[in-house]
Amino acid sequence: MAASLYLVAGKATDSVTHGFVPAAARLGLDAVLLTDRPEAYRSGAHAFGGPVVECDVSDFRDIVHRIGGADAGGEPAAVFSNSDFLQAPAALAAAYFGLPAKDWRAATRAKNKALMRRHLAGIDPVFSADAREVPPDAPYPLVLKPREGVASEDVFLVEDAAELAARADEITARRDDPLVAEEYLPGHLHTLETLGDGRELRVLGSFRTTVSPPPFFVEERLEWAAPPPETPQVLRQLEALGVGFGACHTEFVVHEGRARIIEVNYRLIGDHCDFLLADLLGVPLFEQILQVHLGGPVPGVHVPRPRHAVAEPVIADRSGVLTAAPGPVRVDDDEVRLSYRPQRAVGDSVAVTRTNRDYLGTVRAIGPGPDEVEAALARFRADHRWTIT
């Protein structure tokens, strides 16, 4: 029996089923899926052909139990997760078996925004408070958000204490996890994509991010760009957090020469930008990430040939039922390679949330320069229809 990669997963994603699972096979590993949502992986677009083991993936003790049980696969070669929520339990389970892993404390700091702000206060102080305990002299406007949220879900810019209270009441009617209120950080929004092996952290690249107008923060577009000059400031903050193993997707703003972290997602970039990054770099990115978790060194720096790249989600503009939309598409438009992967299927009900959950799919384009890419994107959009009724 081949050595097994134990993939710890919650919500079904293309990153897992179309990225890491095939990468594991190419590395000669048997993949075993541990999940609290087994039905999501037994049929449909995310059907997984290997063993699916039901598990309380939020509890490292159950992960350890399932890996050691008779219903799992062979000897673990790696325990890996690409979920924001599951980095700490996956790291603890990997450590139990003596396998390479992220520091569970760093994973916890990255996920918990209050802990992150507290830990970085010495080098980059940012006002942050429990949303129900904001002092009268707080530096409004503030950004209200779930302490451990994702995808810009329930994130709002609030102008004063009255709006803060109203928005907090609105959110807590839907969910019961803690909320924080943070100082609004102005500036140009960027991402930093990194990969480390615990000894060396390498920058893979950076995107410029366009977000919707306030009070919402929907990511509308990511455009490949050189890491800004302030990037070393971000790397120092990541080092202070203990981030340095595996993939990491960091969002930060640059304003007047100062780089300030918005959030740290201690996993590979999502929303199909992971596939764009792999195509742009021209490297087996998913395999490289898994190899680090198998104990290998971070790969050498790869400088892609000069090209321009854009990831542009198709965003629902109304609620209803998706009655027309393209399926997966991969096409060459002269010198531009375009790919589209749906995130919603025809027949799905769509409720506009003003978050990244409103994505119907993402168009990825790589070409020689901005003009060619923009023209090809415009033609692709004109040639396809997304209809919500």
C-alpha angles and dihedrals in degrees: 000000000000120000112272132236109210108210113199109204143162119178112031112253137177088236090068103034098036099027118031099025094056089042090056090052091051088053091053095250128138107230119218117190119216111191145149089219104057096159091062089064100043099072143005129035093337098044110150119206097202133071115309112198120192109229142159091248093184089067117068090201092063091046089054091047094050094047090052094044130098092246093066132073134261133309109321115253092175141355109214140172133181093192122111090218098048105048096100098047091044090050092050092048091049090050090052089060093043093249128144110274147156117269103266090216092056090047090052093048092050094051098043107067094197091054090046093054092045092050094048096043093103095058104024114017113200123175109250131162143161104277091237094050104049111146121235092248094055114143100253136228093067133181112235114204143149109274091234101021132139142200095031086287113166092354115144139169108231125195103200145000094274093054090045092055093046094049092045090053090049093052097044089054086066103035138016104211119115121277129212132199115213136185111267109248113208123208145080112317119232138167128222118207115200140172125197140174098206092268103053130027117203129194112232095185147286141254130207108227128212116202132191120264118276143305085043129053107207113160104235102174142003119203125190112245140159112273106266120251089255092064094106088064090058092048090053090052091049090050090052090053091051094245111151112112127086125343124337132184112200126186118204142158129228118212127165093342095312125113117206126183118238096184142336119226104193094208139059119304111269142203090077092298086113089067090045090052092050092049093046095049092042092223134119090255098172091051092048091054092049091047090059089054088050089058100265125137123261107269122253121273111280116199110200119218111264108283138143123237136184134184110200121178121213102232126204111244096191141020121256139080122323102236101168132025138134122260122226110322133187116178141156116230102191103292095349122092111209127191129181126189120181122230093187126044129220106272095034119131112238125203115186109235102166089240137100085273086080092073114121090186142316130255114211121195131183122182145141096276147349096272094053093044095048092049093049092048091052091050092048092052091047092051096052135057133214111188127186118187 
